[in-house]
Coordinates of C-alpha atoms in Angstrom, one line a residue:
M9 CA 0.0 0.0 0.0
L10 CA 1.2 3.5 -0.8
G11 CA 0.4 4.8 2.7
D12 CA 2.5 2.2 4.6
R13 CA 5.4 4.6 5.1
L14 CA 3.0 7.4 6.0
V15 CA 1.3 5.1 8.6
R16 CA 4.7 4.1 10.1
L17 CA 5.8 7.7 10.3
L18 CA 2.6 8.7 12.0
S19 CA 2.9 5.8 14.4
L20 CA 6.2 7.4 15.6
S21 CA 4.6 10.7 16.4
V22 CA 3.3 11.5 19.8
S23 CA 1.2 14.4 18.9
N24 CA -0.7 15.5 15.8
S25 CA 1.6 15.9 12.8
P26 CA 1.3 19.0 10.7
L27 CA 0.3 18.3 7.1
R28 CA 2.8 20.8 5.7
G29 CA 5.6 18.7 7.0
F30 CA 4.5 15.8 4.9
Y31 CA 4.4 18.0 1.9
K32 CA 8.1 18.6 2.4
V33 CA 9.0 14.9 2.4
W34 CA 6.5 13.3 0.1
R35 CA 9.1 12.5 -2.5
E36 CA 11.5 11.1 0.0
L37 CA 8.7 8.8 1.3
G38 CA 7.8 7.6 -2.2
L39 CA 4.3 9.1 -2.1
P40 CA 2.5 10.3 -5.2
D41 CA 2.2 14.0 -6.1
N42 CA -1.4 14.1 -5.0
F43 CA -1.0 12.0 -1.9
E44 CA -3.5 14.1 0.1
D45 CA -6.3 13.0 -2.3
Y46 CA -5.0 9.6 -3.4
V47 CA -3.7 8.2 -0.1
I48 CA -5.3 10.2 2.7
G49 CA -8.6 11.0 1.1
K50 CA -9.2 7.4 -0.1
N51 CA -8.4 5.9 3.3
P52 CA -10.6 7.7 5.9
N53 CA -10.6 4.5 8.0
I54 CA -6.8 4.9 8.4
F55 CA -6.1 8.6 8.3
Y56 CA -7.8 11.6 10.0
L57 CA -7.2 15.0 8.6
G58 CA -8.2 17.7 11.0
N59 CA -7.9 21.4 11.5
G60 CA -4.8 22.7 13.3
N61 CA -4.5 25.4 15.9
E62 CA -3.8 28.1 13.4
P63 CA -6.0 29.2 10.4
N64 CA -5.3 27.3 7.2
T65 CA -3.4 24.6 8.9
H66 CA -4.2 20.9 9.0
V67 CA -3.0 18.1 11.1
L68 CA -2.7 14.4 10.2
K69 CA -3.1 11.5 12.5
L70 CA -4.0 7.9 12.6
V71 CA -7.7 6.9 13.2
D72 CA -6.5 3.9 15.3
E73 CA -3.4 4.7 17.3
K74 CA -2.3 1.1 17.4
M75 CA -2.3 0.8 13.6
G76 CA 1.0 0.8 11.9
T77 CA 3.1 0.1 15.0
S78 CA 5.0 -2.8 13.7
G79 CA 6.7 -5.2 16.1
F80 CA 10.1 -4.2 14.7
T81 CA 9.5 -0.4 15.2
V82 CA 8.4 -1.0 18.8
W83 CA 11.4 -3.3 19.4
R84 CA 13.9 -0.8 17.9
V85 CA 12.6 2.1 20.0
T86 CA 12.4 -0.1 23.1
E87 CA 15.8 -1.6 22.6
C88 CA 17.4 1.8 22.2
C89 CA 15.7 3.1 25.3
K90 CA 15.4 -0.1 27.4
E91 CA 13.6 0.6 30.7
D92 CA 13.7 4.4 30.0
C93 CA 11.3 4.2 27.0
D94 CA 8.6 6.1 28.8
I95 CA 10.8 9.2 29.4
D96 CA 9.0 12.4 28.8
R97 CA 10.1 16.1 28.6
K98 CA 9.9 16.5 32.4
T99 CA 12.9 14.2 32.7
A100 CA 14.9 16.3 30.3
Q101 CA 14.0 19.4 32.2
R102 CA 15.4 18.0 35.3
R103 CA 18.7 17.8 33.3
T104 CA 19.8 14.6 34.9
R105 CA 22.6 13.0 32.9
A106 CA 20.7 9.7 32.6
G107 CA 17.5 11.5 31.6
V108 CA 19.2 13.4 28.8
K109 CA 21.1 10.4 27.6
A110 CA 17.9 8.3 27.5
L111 CA 16.1 11.1 25.5
E112 CA 19.1 11.2 23.1
K113 CA 18.9 7.5 22.6
R114 CA 15.2 7.8 21.8
A115 CA 15.8 10.7 19.4
V116 CA 18.5 8.6 17.6
A117 CA 16.1 5.7 17.3
V118 CA 13.3 7.9 16.0
C119 CA 15.6 9.6 13.5
L120 CA 16.9 6.2 12.4
E121 CA 13.4 5.0 11.8
F122 CA 12.5 8.2 10.0
L123 CA 15.4 7.9 7.6
S124 CA 14.8 4.2 7.0
L125 CA 11.3 5.1 5.7
A126 CA 12.9 7.3 3.0
V127 CA 13.2 5.6 -0.4
E128 CA 16.9 6.6 -0.7
K129 CA 17.5 6.5 3.0
M130 CA 18.4 10.3 3.0
V131 CA 16.4 13.4 3.8
E132 CA 17.5 17.0 4.1
V133 CA 18.1 17.9 7.7
E134 CA 15.8 20.9 7.6
K135 CA 12.9 18.6 6.4
V136 CA 13.4 16.2 9.4
S137 CA 13.4 19.3 11.7
H138 CA 9.8 20.0 10.7
F139 CA 8.8 16.8 12.6
R140 CA 10.7 17.6 15.8
N141 CA 7.6 18.6 17.9
A142 CA 5.5 15.7 16.6
L143 CA 8.3 13.2 17.2
V144 CA 9.2 14.8 20.6
I145 CA 12.9 15.4 19.7
D146 CA 14.4 18.1 21.9
F147 CA 17.7 18.0 20.1
N148 CA 19.1 19.9 17.1
I149 CA 18.8 17.3 14.3
R150 CA 22.1 18.3 12.6
D151 CA 24.0 18.0 15.8
L152 CA 22.3 14.7 16.6
F153 CA 23.4 13.3 13.2
I154 CA 27.0 14.6 13.7
D155 CA 27.2 13.2 17.2
H156 CA 26.4 9.7 16.0
P157 CA 28.8 9.1 13.0
G158 CA 28.4 5.4 13.2
I159 CA 24.7 5.6 12.4
F160 CA 24.3 8.8 10.4
Y161 CA 26.2 10.5 7.7
V162 CA 25.9 14.3 7.0
S163 CA 26.9 15.5 3.6
T164 CA 29.9 17.8 3.4
K165 CA 27.6 20.7 2.7
G166 CA 25.7 19.8 5.8
N167 CA 22.3 19.9 4.4
R168 CA 21.5 16.2 3.9
G169 CA 21.4 13.5 6.6
M170 CA 21.5 9.9 5.6
L171 CA 21.9 6.5 7.1
K172 CA 25.5 5.4 7.2
E173 CA 24.6 2.1 5.4
S174 CA 23.3 4.1 2.4
S175 CA 26.4 6.2 2.2
K176 CA 28.5 3.1 1.9
S177 CA 26.5 2.0 -1.1
G178 CA 27.6 5.1 -3.0
N179 CA 24.5 7.2 -2.5
A180 CA 26.5 9.9 -0.7
D181 CA 28.9 10.4 -3.7
Q182 CA 26.0 10.6 -6.1
T183 CA 24.2 13.1 -3.9
E184 CA 27.3 15.3 -3.6
D185 CA 27.9 15.2 -7.3
S186 CA 24.3 16.1 -8.1
E187 CA 24.3 18.9 -5.6
S188 CA 27.4 20.5 -7.1
D189 CA 26.0 20.0 -10.6
N190 CA 22.8 21.8 -9.7
E191 CA 24.8 24.8 -8.2
N192 CA 27.0 25.0 -11.3
N193 CA 24.0 25.1 -13.6
E194 CA 22.5 28.0 -11.6

């Protein structure tokens, strides 16, 4: 189903996800151009599109919160957080070393899952940042990628984050070449 990646991404979010964020990553997720009509509109039993807090904004969420939470996704987030999986923002506000470390582990697990949903396993860092509130990530995304070089790779221009495994397959070199070609053409 075309909406599987959308369902998995929504299952990671804690709060309502702004629809404008999905418009920024629809290509990376392999969604069609008219995904709002073709995927969301045709599946009202899966997706709920509601009004946001501001005028002319919409939020997207799952009708059934348990839908889309695959066993592997739950395992990955739980494994990275262990017993601290239920840590919330209050723990981070206390600024205990263990609390911040557990939140960072959760943020890395969520970013890893987010990038694994992308077709080419890479997304611009700014696009991932649009989901920080919905995914409850209290860290700078670029810094998070840079701090974990064994998992993530950030392009030399610093605007694309990708999984380390995809950079080994040559995607990083192709991306850098295409970015420099685009700038030379302008």
